[in-house]
mmCIF file of C-alpha atoms in Angstrom:
data_model
loop_
_atom_site.group_PDB
_atom_site.id
_atom_site.type_symbol
_atom_site.label_atom_id
_atom_site.label_comp_id
_atom_site.label_asym_id
_atom_site.label_seq_id
_atom_site.Cartn_x
_atom_site.Cartn_y
_atom_site.Cartn_z
ATOM 1 C CA MET J 1 71.461 14.914 -47.681
ATOM 2 C CA ARG J 2 72.476 18.218 -49.575
ATOM 3 C CA GLU J 3 76.070 19.192 -49.466
ATOM 4 C CA LYS J 4 75.035 22.789 -48.855
ATOM 5 C CA LYS J 5 72.532 23.971 -46.382
ATOM 6 C CA LEU J 6 69.444 25.851 -48.260
ATOM 7 C CA ILE J 7 68.175 28.812 -47.240
ATOM 8 C CA LEU J 8 64.959 30.223 -48.553
ATOM 9 C CA VAL J 9 64.493 33.902 -48.713
ATOM 10 C CA ILE J 10 60.734 35.074 -48.913
ATOM 11 C CA ASP J 11 60.550 39.087 -49.624
ATOM 12 C CA ASP J 12 58.572 40.965 -51.965
ATOM 13 C CA LEU J 13 61.104 43.478 -53.078
ATOM 14 C CA GLU J 14 63.299 42.378 -56.049
ATOM 15 C CA SER J 15 66.288 44.604 -54.481
ATOM 16 C CA ASN J 16 66.223 42.588 -51.089
ATOM 17 C CA LEU J 17 66.214 39.539 -52.515
ATOM 18 C CA GLN J 18 69.451 40.272 -54.623
ATOM 19 C CA THR J 19 70.984 41.467 -51.596
ATOM 20 C CA ALA J 20 70.237 38.578 -49.609
ATOM 21 C CA GLY J 21 70.495 35.923 -52.557
ATOM 22 C CA HIS J 22 74.659 37.486 -53.060
ATOM 23 C CA PHE J 23 75.918 37.317 -49.865
ATOM 24 C CA LEU J 24 74.388 34.120 -48.946
ATOM 25 C CA LEU J 25 75.751 32.341 -51.963
ATOM 26 C CA GLU J 26 79.307 34.049 -51.118
ATOM 27 C CA ALA J 27 79.025 32.299 -47.715
ATOM 28 C CA GLY J 28 78.516 28.961 -49.340
ATOM 29 C CA PHE J 29 75.041 28.237 -49.060
ATOM 30 C CA GLU J 30 72.467 27.227 -51.532
ATOM 31 C CA VAL J 31 69.719 30.057 -52.124
ATOM 32 C CA SER J 32 66.230 30.026 -53.203
ATOM 33 C CA LEU J 33 64.552 33.321 -53.866
ATOM 34 C CA ILE J 34 61.078 33.850 -53.643
ATOM 35 C CA ASN J 35 59.082 37.430 -53.657
ATOM 36 C CA ASP J 36 55.540 36.097 -52.752
ATOM 37 C CA GLY J 37 54.043 34.539 -49.703
ATOM 38 C CA LYS J 38 51.904 31.761 -50.697
ATOM 39 C CA LYS J 39 54.726 30.642 -53.577
ATOM 40 C CA GLY J 40 57.153 30.757 -50.592
ATOM 41 C CA ILE J 41 54.784 28.615 -48.434
ATOM 42 C CA GLU J 42 54.497 26.307 -51.724
ATOM 43 C CA VAL J 43 58.358 26.095 -52.224
ATOM 44 C CA ALA J 44 59.018 25.339 -48.228
ATOM 45 C CA LYS J 45 56.360 22.305 -48.444
ATOM 46 C CA ARG J 46 58.668 20.948 -51.610
ATOM 47 C CA ALA J 47 62.295 21.695 -50.670
ATOM 48 C CA ILE J 48 62.002 21.718 -47.023
ATOM 49 C CA PRO J 49 64.643 24.279 -46.568
ATOM 50 C CA ASP J 50 67.382 24.149 -43.776
ATOM 51 C CA LEU J 51 66.213 28.035 -42.427
ATOM 52 C CA ILE J 52 64.096 30.642 -43.581
ATOM 53 C CA LEU J 53 64.297 34.291 -43.988
ATOM 54 C CA LEU J 54 61.161 35.871 -44.237
ATOM 55 C CA ASP J 55 59.988 39.511 -44.571
ATOM 56 C CA ILE J 56 57.267 40.610 -42.237
ATOM 57 C CA VAL J 57 55.615 43.299 -44.212
ATOM 58 C CA MET J 58 54.361 41.992 -47.580
ATOM 59 C CA PRO J 59 51.325 42.104 -49.792
ATOM 60 C CA GLY J 60 48.720 39.317 -49.584
ATOM 61 C CA VAL J 61 49.427 37.323 -47.247
ATOM 62 C CA ASN J 62 52.364 38.615 -44.518
ATOM 63 C CA GLY J 63 55.205 37.480 -42.843
ATOM 64 C CA ILE J 64 53.382 36.613 -39.647
ATOM 65 C CA GLU J 65 50.631 34.567 -41.348
ATOM 66 C CA VAL J 66 53.583 32.780 -43.561
ATOM 67 C CA CYS J 67 55.055 32.051 -40.461
ATOM 68 C CA LYS J 68 51.622 30.603 -38.742
ATOM 69 C CA LEU J 69 51.156 28.826 -41.781
ATOM 70 C CA LEU J 70 54.587 26.893 -41.738
ATOM 71 C CA LYS J 71 54.793 25.960 -38.066
ATOM 72 C CA ASN J 72 51.284 24.140 -38.344
ATOM 73 C CA GLU J 73 52.633 21.948 -41.214
ATOM 74 C CA GLU J 74 54.155 18.568 -40.145
ATOM 75 C CA LEU J 75 56.754 18.881 -42.963
ATOM 76 C CA THR J 76 58.097 22.868 -42.241
ATOM 77 C CA LYS J 77 57.266 22.844 -38.363
ATOM 78 C CA GLU J 78 60.605 22.932 -37.589
ATOM 79 C CA ILE J 79 62.376 24.487 -40.042
ATOM 80 C CA PRO J 80 64.035 27.885 -38.311
ATOM 81 C CA ILE J 81 62.359 31.275 -39.257
ATOM 82 C CA ILE J 82 64.396 34.395 -39.232
ATOM 83 C CA PHE J 83 62.065 37.416 -39.841
ATOM 84 C CA LEU J 84 63.201 40.562 -41.790
ATOM 85 C CA THR J 85 62.187 43.835 -40.667
ATOM 86 C CA SER J 86 62.931 47.407 -40.321
ATOM 87 C CA MET J 87 63.444 49.326 -37.130
ATOM 88 C CA LYS J 88 59.582 50.799 -37.951
ATOM 89 C CA GLU J 89 58.193 47.211 -37.665
ATOM 90 C CA LYS J 90 59.960 46.343 -34.294
ATOM 91 C CA GLU J 91 56.845 45.936 -32.754
ATOM 92 C CA GLN J 92 56.094 43.342 -34.657
ATOM 93 C CA ILE J 93 58.780 41.190 -33.869
ATOM 94 C CA VAL J 94 56.845 39.918 -30.407
ATOM 95 C CA GLU J 95 54.036 38.797 -32.219
ATOM 96 C CA GLY J 96 56.478 37.444 -34.738
ATOM 97 C CA PHE J 97 58.064 35.049 -32.140
ATOM 98 C CA ASP J 98 54.251 33.810 -30.645
ATOM 99 C CA ALA J 99 53.974 32.848 -34.281
ATOM 100 C CA GLY J 100 57.181 30.799 -33.986
ATOM 101 C CA ALA J 101 60.143 32.851 -35.519
ATOM 102 C CA VAL J 102 63.079 32.216 -33.431
ATOM 103 C CA ASP J 103 65.206 35.221 -34.338
ATOM 104 C CA TYR J 104 64.997 38.214 -36.453
ATOM 105 C CA ILE J 105 67.477 40.770 -38.424
ATOM 106 C CA ILE J 106 66.950 44.447 -38.998
ATOM 107 C CA LYS J 107 66.967 45.526 -42.551
ATOM 108 C CA PRO J 108 69.277 46.909 -43.954
ATOM 109 C CA ALA J 109 71.237 43.867 -42.690
ATOM 110 C CA ASN J 110 74.846 44.143 -41.672
ATOM 111 C CA LYS J 111 76.250 41.201 -43.451
ATOM 112 C CA TYR J 112 78.240 39.512 -40.764
ATOM 113 C CA GLU J 113 75.835 39.970 -38.166
ATOM 114 C CA ALA J 114 73.149 38.066 -40.530
ATOM 115 C CA LEU J 115 75.530 35.312 -41.444
ATOM 116 C CA ALA J 116 76.682 34.817 -37.449
ATOM 117 C CA ARG J 117 72.656 34.464 -36.689
ATOM 118 C CA ILE J 118 71.947 32.420 -39.763
ATOM 119 C CA ARG J 119 74.706 30.079 -38.553
ATOM 120 C CA THR J 120 73.920 30.009 -35.423
ATOM 121 C CA HIS J 121 70.230 28.723 -35.790
ATOM 122 C CA LEU J 122 71.686 26.071 -38.366
ATOM 123 C CA GLU J 123 73.935 24.858 -35.851
ATOM 124 C CA LEU J 124 71.018 24.488 -32.998
ATOM 125 C CA LYS J 125 69.008 23.110 -35.408
ATOM 126 C CA GLN J 126 71.583 20.381 -36.301
ATOM 127 C CA ALA J 127 72.074 19.708 -32.619
ATOM 128 C CA ARG J 128 68.438 19.484 -31.974
ATOM 129 C CA GLU J 129 68.134 17.013 -34.825
ATOM 130 C CA THR J 130 71.083 14.909 -33.405
ATOM 131 C CA MET J 131 69.541 14.974 -29.981
ATOM 132 C CA ILE J 132 66.248 13.458 -31.071
ATOM 133 C CA GLU J 133 67.957 10.886 -33.054
ATOM 134 C CA GLN J 134 69.942 9.809 -30.344
ATOM 135 C CA ASN J 135 67.124 10.083 -28.093
ATOM 136 C CA LYS J 136 65.081 7.780 -30.723
ATOM 137 C CA LYS J 137 68.058 5.296 -31.080
ATOM 138 C CA LEU J 138 68.367 5.226 -26.992
ATOM 139 C CA LYS J 139 64.484 4.648 -26.658
ATOM 140 C CA ASP J 140 64.953 1.732 -29.319
ATOM 141 C CA LEU J 141 67.647 0.608 -27.368
ATOM 142 C CA PHE J 142 66.341 0.641 -24.212
ATOM 143 C CA GLU J 143 62.811 -1.279 -25.693
ATOM 144 C CA GLU J 144 65.144 -4.178 -27.395
ATOM 145 C CA LYS J 145 66.622 -4.486 -23.754
ATOM 146 C CA ARG J 146 63.260 -4.274 -21.746
ATOM 147 C CA ALA J 147 62.279 -6.947 -23.928
ATOM 148 C CA PHE J 148 65.038 -9.318 -23.481
ATOM 149 C CA PHE J 149 64.761 -9.001 -20.010
ATOM 150 C CA GLU J 150 61.248 -9.662 -19.765
ATOM 151 C CA VAL J 151 62.169 -12.940 -21.726
ATOM 152 C CA SER J 152 65.330 -13.651 -19.526
ATOM 153 C CA SER J 153 63.286 -13.050 -16.232
ATOM 154 C CA SER J 154 60.704 -15.358 -17.636
ATOM 155 C CA GLN J 155 62.785 -18.126 -18.408
ATOM 156 C CA LEU J 156 64.975 -17.920 -15.426
ATOM 157 C CA MET J 157 62.024 -17.589 -13.066
ATOM 158 C CA SER J 158 60.005 -20.426 -14.900
ATOM 159 C CA PRO J 159 62.059 -23.294 -13.315
ATOM 160 C CA ILE J 160 62.436 -22.050 -9.894
ATOM 161 C CA ASN J 161 58.249 -21.174 -10.075
ATOM 162 C CA SER J 162 58.079 -25.084 -10.981
ATOM 163 C CA ILE J 163 59.899 -26.101 -8.027
ATOM 164 C CA ARG J 164 57.845 -24.280 -5.818
ATOM 165 C CA GLY J 165 54.937 -25.727 -7.390
ATOM 166 C CA TYR J 166 56.048 -29.103 -6.684
ATOM 167 C CA ASN J 167 56.927 -28.377 -3.400
ATOM 168 C CA ASP J 168 53.204 -27.257 -2.809
ATOM 169 C CA GLN J 169 52.104 -30.405 -3.898
ATOM 170 C CA ILE J 170 54.547 -32.506 -1.406
ATOM 171 C CA LYS J 171 53.255 -30.342 1.629
ATOM 172 C CA VAL J 172 49.584 -30.910 0.575
ATOM 173 C CA TYR J 173 50.180 -34.733 0.343
ATOM 174 C CA ASN J 174 52.113 -34.780 3.677
ATOM 175 C CA LEU J 175 49.405 -33.409 5.095
ATOM 176 C CA LYS J 176 46.748 -35.888 3.708
ATOM 177 C CA ASN J 177 49.044 -38.572 4.743
ATOM 178 C CA ASP J 178 51.273 -39.192 7.792
ATOM 179 C CA ASN J 179 52.056 -35.390 8.193
ATOM 180 C CA SER J 180 55.751 -36.335 8.847
ATOM 181 C CA ALA J 181 58.024 -33.814 10.590
ATOM 182 C CA GLU J 182 61.240 -34.374 8.471
ATOM 183 C CA LEU J 183 59.285 -33.955 4.763
ATOM 184 C CA GLN J 184 57.898 -31.038 6.722
ATOM 185 C CA ASN J 185 61.183 -29.667 7.794
ATOM 186 C CA LEU J 186 62.469 -30.616 4.005
ATOM 187 C CA THR J 187 60.080 -28.520 2.163
ATOM 188 C CA GLN J 188 60.244 -25.444 4.300
ATOM 189 C CA GLN J 189 64.225 -25.518 3.421
ATOM 190 C CA ILE J 190 63.013 -26.331 -0.575
ATOM 191 C CA GLU J 191 60.548 -22.998 -0.232
ATOM 192 C CA ILE J 192 63.665 -21.030 1.575
ATOM 193 C CA ASN J 193 66.310 -21.929 -1.018
ATOM 194 C CA ALA J 194 63.586 -21.511 -3.897
ATOM 195 C CA ARG J 195 62.551 -18.247 -2.874
ATOM 196 C CA SER J 196 66.231 -16.964 -2.171
ATOM 197 C CA ALA J 197 67.042 -18.166 -5.919
ATOM 198 C CA SER J 198 63.908 -15.786 -7.000
ATOM 199 C CA SER J 199 65.271 -12.944 -5.241
ATOM 200 C CA THR J 200 68.839 -13.536 -6.507
ATOM 201 C CA VAL J 201 67.657 -13.751 -10.090
ATOM 202 C CA ASN J 202 65.558 -10.487 -9.390
ATOM 203 C CA ASP J 203 68.581 -8.934 -8.181
ATOM 204 C CA LEU J 204 70.789 -9.749 -11.186
ATOM 205 C CA LEU J 205 68.303 -8.476 -13.391
ATOM 206 C CA TYR J 206 67.545 -5.588 -11.683
ATOM 207 C CA LEU J 207 71.365 -4.551 -11.052
ATOM 208 C CA TYR J 208 72.190 -5.296 -14.754
ATOM 209 C CA ASN J 209 69.512 -2.467 -15.825
ATOM 210 C CA LEU J 210 71.073 -0.408 -13.136
ATOM 211 C CA GLU J 211 74.441 -0.496 -14.316
ATOM 212 C CA GLU J 212 73.735 -0.416 -17.827
ATOM 213 C CA GLY J 213 71.843 3.015 -17.336
ATOM 214 C CA ASN J 214 68.098 1.583 -18.085
ATOM 215 C CA LEU J 215 66.846 3.093 -14.809
ATOM 216 C CA PRO J 216 67.543 6.629 -15.269
ATOM 217 C CA SER J 217 66.501 8.520 -12.006
ATOM 218 C CA VAL J 218 63.152 10.261 -12.035
ATOM 219 C CA VAL J 219 63.035 13.132 -8.957
ATOM 220 C CA ASP J 220 59.940 12.928 -7.206
ATOM 221 C CA SER J 221 58.228 13.970 -3.849
ATOM 222 C CA PHE J 222 56.451 11.356 -1.667
ATOM 223 C CA ASN J 223 55.339 10.585 1.741
ATOM 224 C CA ILE J 224 58.132 8.507 3.496
ATOM 225 C CA ASN J 225 55.979 6.963 5.837
ATOM 226 C CA LEU J 226 53.115 5.643 3.624
ATOM 227 C CA MET J 227 56.201 3.883 1.650
ATOM 228 C CA ILE J 228 57.327 2.406 4.790
ATOM 229 C CA LYS J 229 54.061 1.387 5.885
ATOM 230 C CA LYS J 230 53.506 -0.461 2.603
ATOM 231 C CA ILE J 231 56.896 -2.545 2.705
ATOM 232 C CA ILE J 232 56.347 -3.491 6.088
ATOM 233 C CA GLU J 233 53.116 -4.757 5.192
ATOM 234 C CA GLU J 234 54.469 -6.559 2.070
ATOM 235 C CA PHE J 235 57.120 -8.129 4.448
ATOM 236 C CA GLU J 236 54.456 -9.855 7.097
ATOM 237 C CA PRO J 237 54.464 -13.341 5.697
ATOM 238 C CA GLU J 238 58.218 -13.250 6.486
ATOM 239 C CA VAL J 239 57.767 -11.708 9.781
ATOM 240 C CA LYS J 240 55.301 -14.416 10.960
ATOM 241 C CA VAL J 241 57.371 -17.243 9.660
ATOM 242 C CA ASN J 242 60.493 -16.304 11.513
ATOM 243 C CA ARG J 243 58.478 -15.217 14.857
ATOM 244 C CA LEU J 244 59.712 -11.474 14.230
ATOM 245 C CA LYS J 245 58.213 -8.267 15.659
ATOM 246 C CA ILE J 246 58.572 -4.820 12.983
ATOM 247 C CA VAL J 247 57.475 -1.720 15.234
ATOM 248 C CA PHE J 248 57.691 1.603 13.388
ATOM 249 C CA ASP J 249 57.870 5.102 14.848
ATOM 250 C CA THR J 250 58.064 8.126 12.954
ATOM 251 C CA GLU J 251 58.291 12.270 13.938
ATOM 252 C CA VAL J 252 57.729 12.750 10.144
ATOM 253 C CA ASP J 253 54.700 15.062 9.672
ATOM 254 C CA MET J 254 52.177 14.677 6.954
ATOM 255 C CA LEU J 255 53.173 17.648 5.225
ATOM 256 C CA THR J 256 56.956 16.506 5.018
ATOM 257 C CA TYR J 257 58.330 14.805 1.628
ATOM 258 C CA ALA J 258 61.376 13.062 0.761
ATOM 259 C CA VAL J 259 62.540 14.369 -2.670
ATOM 260 C CA ALA J 260 64.083 11.613 -4.556
ATOM 261 C CA ASP J 261 63.738 8.614 -7.259
ATOM 262 C CA LYS J 262 60.716 7.028 -5.174
ATOM 263 C CA ASP J 263 61.298 3.693 -7.010
ATOM 264 C CA LYS J 264 64.938 3.782 -5.873
ATOM 265 C CA VAL J 265 64.075 4.855 -2.606
ATOM 266 C CA GLU J 266 61.570 1.982 -2.221
ATOM 267 C CA VAL J 267 64.345 -0.548 -3.690
ATOM 268 C CA VAL J 268 66.667 0.724 -1.223
ATOM 269 C CA LEU J 269 64.279 0.102 1.692
ATOM 270 C CA LYS J 270 63.339 -3.246 0.858
ATOM 271 C CA HIS J 271 66.679 -4.263 0.422
ATOM 272 C CA ILE J 272 67.397 -3.325 4.114
ATOM 273 C CA LEU J 273 64.465 -4.817 5.539
ATOM 274 C CA SER J 274 64.485 -7.668 3.518
ATOM 275 C CA ASN J 275 68.570 -7.991 5.731
ATOM 276 C CA ALA J 276 67.260 -7.194 8.771
ATOM 277 C CA ILE J 277 64.321 -10.380 8.699
ATOM 278 C CA LYS J 278 66.933 -12.743 7.242
ATOM 279 C CA TYR J 279 69.884 -11.905 9.870
ATOM 280 C CA SER J 280 67.433 -11.701 13.251
ATOM 281 C CA HIS J 281 66.966 -14.601 15.265
ATOM 282 C CA PHE J 282 63.518 -16.022 15.992
ATOM 283 C CA PHE J 283 61.456 -13.716 18.684
ATOM 284 C CA LYS J 284 63.621 -10.405 18.247
ATOM 285 C CA LEU J 285 62.365 -6.967 17.101
ATOM 286 C CA ILE J 286 63.302 -4.917 14.421
ATOM 287 C CA GLN J 287 62.875 -1.340 14.954
ATOM 288 C CA VAL J 288 62.174 1.121 12.000
ATOM 289 C CA ASN J 289 62.526 4.925 12.837
ATOM 290 C CA ALA J 290 61.770 8.146 10.954
ATOM 291 C CA LYS J 291 62.665 11.955 11.490
ATOM 292 C CA VAL J 292 63.593 15.124 10.156
ATOM 293 C CA ILE J 293 66.649 17.248 10.539
ATOM 294 C CA THR J 294 67.871 20.156 9.291
ATOM 295 C CA ASP J 295 71.590 20.678 8.576
ATOM 296 C CA LYS J 296 71.987 23.181 5.909
ATOM 297 C CA ARG J 297 69.419 21.603 4.018
ATOM 298 C CA LYS J 298 66.296 19.488 5.051
ATOM 299 C CA LEU J 299 66.544 15.735 5.607
ATOM 300 C CA ILE J 300 64.692 12.596 6.173
ATOM 301 C CA LEU J 301 66.534 10.079 8.410
ATOM 302 C CA VAL J 302 65.462 6.711 8.432
ATOM 303 C CA ASP J 303 66.828 4.044 10.734
ATOM 304 C CA ILE J 304 66.577 0.301 10.649
ATOM 305 C CA ILE J 305 67.982 -1.593 13.576
ATOM 306 C CA ASP J 306 67.427 -5.177 14.212
ATOM 307 C CA GLN J 307 68.771 -7.511 16.840
ATOM 308 C CA GLY J 308 70.459 -10.055 14.602
ATOM 309 C CA VAL J 309 73.722 -11.939 14.176
ATOM 310 C CA GLY J 310 75.677 -8.463 13.012
ATOM 311 C CA MET J 311 78.745 -8.156 11.429
ATOM 312 C CA SER J 312 82.476 -7.849 12.722
ATOM 313 C CA SER J 313 84.551 -4.740 11.769
ATOM 314 C CA GLU J 314 86.228 -6.559 9.063
ATOM 315 C CA ASP J 315 82.664 -7.426 7.273
ATOM 316 C CA LEU J 316 81.597 -4.271 7.650
ATOM 317 C CA ASN J 317 84.331 -2.800 5.418
ATOM 318 C CA ASN J 318 83.594 -4.999 2.809
ATOM 319 C CA VAL J 319 79.546 -5.025 2.792
ATOM 320 C CA PHE J 320 79.125 -2.969 -0.177
ATOM 321 C CA GLU J 321 81.524 -4.860 -2.464
ATOM 322 C CA LYS J 322 79.616 -6.482 -5.303
ATOM 323 C CA TYR J 323 79.611 -10.361 -4.744
ATOM 324 C CA SER J 324 81.045 -10.003 -1.157
ATOM 325 C CA GLN J 325 80.646 -13.229 0.910
ATOM 326 C CA LEU J 326 80.485 -11.919 4.479
ATOM 327 C CA SER J 327 81.371 -14.539 7.375
ATOM 328 C CA PRO J 328 77.825 -14.288 9.317
ATOM 329 C CA LYS J 329 75.065 -16.456 7.966
ATOM 330 C CA THR J 330 71.639 -15.820 7.367
ATOM 331 C CA ALA J 331 69.642 -16.988 10.441
ATOM 332 C CA HIS J 332 67.239 -19.131 8.611
ATOM 333 C CA GLY J 333 69.505 -20.474 6.117
ATOM 334 C CA GLU J 334 68.685 -18.123 3.073
ATOM 335 C CA LEU J 335 71.488 -18.140 0.005
ATOM 336 C CA SER J 336 72.807 -15.170 -0.765
ATOM 337 C CA VAL J 337 75.462 -13.757 -3.483
ATOM 338 C CA GLY J 338 76.605 -10.663 -2.413
ATOM 339 C CA LEU J 339 74.194 -8.371 -4.779
ATOM 340 C CA GLY J 340 71.878 -6.547 -2.110
ATOM 341 C CA MET J 341 74.199 -4.067 -0.355
ATOM 342 C CA TYR J 342 75.971 -3.290 -3.551
ATOM 343 C CA THR J 343 73.135 -2.612 -5.370
ATOM 344 C CA VAL J 344 72.016 -0.153 -2.159
ATOM 345 C CA LYS J 345 75.109 1.373 -2.506
ATOM 346 C CA LYS J 346 74.547 2.565 -6.191
ATOM 347 C CA LEU J 347 71.421 3.406 -5.795
ATOM 348 C CA ILE J 348 71.863 5.804 -2.702
ATOM 349 C CA GLU J 349 74.451 7.424 -4.550
ATOM 350 C CA GLU J 350 72.316 8.039 -7.869
ATOM 351 C CA ILE J 351 69.338 9.569 -5.549
ATOM 352 C CA GLY J 352 71.875 11.819 -3.636
ATOM 353 C CA GLY J 353 71.374 9.707 0.010
ATOM 354 C CA VAL J 354 73.669 8.729 2.825
ATOM 355 C CA ILE J 355 73.860 5.508 4.160
ATOM 356 C CA ASN J 356 75.764 4.665 7.181
ATOM 357 C CA ILE J 357 75.947 0.975 9.056
ATOM 358 C CA ARG J 358 76.619 0.204 12.526
ATOM 359 C CA SER J 359 77.148 -3.264 13.570
ATOM 360 C CA ALA J 360 78.458 -5.913 16.366
ATOM 361 C CA VAL J 361 78.945 -9.711 16.211
ATOM 362 C CA GLU J 362 75.380 -10.906 17.979
ATOM 363 C CA GLN J 363 74.201 -7.896 18.924
ATOM 364 C CA GLY J 364 72.831 -6.778 15.807
ATOM 365 C CA THR J 365 73.051 -3.875 13.071
ATOM 366 C CA SER J 366 71.947 -0.326 12.593
ATOM 367 C CA VAL J 367 71.535 0.828 9.215
ATOM 368 C CA ARG J 368 70.989 4.967 8.722
ATOM 369 C CA LEU J 369 69.534 6.178 5.313
ATOM 370 C CA CYS J 370 69.419 10.186 4.879
ATOM 371 C CA PHE J 371 67.278 11.227 1.484
ATOM 372 C CA PRO J 372 66.893 14.793 0.738
ATOM 373 C CA ALA J 373 63.304 16.813 2.090
ATOM 374 C CA ILE J 374 61.035 19.702 1.670
#
């Protein structure tokens, strides 16, 4: 890396070159002075200056053409170019910007104004290069972590999947032989706990990524009705096993869209609906409602209401705490490490939503989610 910034000056007039060279050297820059556009391009490719001062009107290849050629070259396209122009050439400035120039200086140049413009664009170039480098490092780091979590997830899930596989074999064996009710109950409990362990692993990995900043929010507009219907369909096996019924009513029309990170909203809705299923007694109803309100801005409200075990006021106060172990147990024996609602709260905060929970012991829980809409 050069100790001093190199400024390339391309101008066909010797007097202009000498003037520019003098005040640039005086200001502490390295300087290269070229009196021909074609030669200027060759020097730029070879020396890769930090900035180019380029005269517009020159014989042969003029400044506009030089600028276009430099901007089409991979080696030189990022070098900031400032045009040198006279008052009578001002109409060519727009053409110069179109060619890729970042600024212009009117000749005869005021030394202090010229230096201010040069330093500003050098600082902008440095900031841009730093940002590109940081983005590259972040991208590399993200890829490394992504690869790590893919391997970790596979290693953690492998024994759980093996347990579920062996459990399926036991079920088949039991059906072919004495079909013992006791063994059937045992395999059902194994399946419940294996599914719960699998969910816990996924929650841990997702939360780690979230807290590490590996899941940046991407705002999108999407139809909340279609998302909710899709999620309900995905939970159909659990709903059948637990002998529940889910009813979805919506007042949100097809022209109204939620505006948030789509993936994160989906994770939130899945967590809430999963809890409603896990904490509901057999043969109970889970109601999902969606509507639009306008309170200073347009909002979509989603209510998920169950008739499950409910929570005490003390549990409600701790429901968003990390690893919170609440007193109500799931209705069907699933395990919980207390990450779901903590994750939901973090996601809601990130996407600019709101969550409110009302609950009473053995009366059920009502969760209201609020998302920006258009």
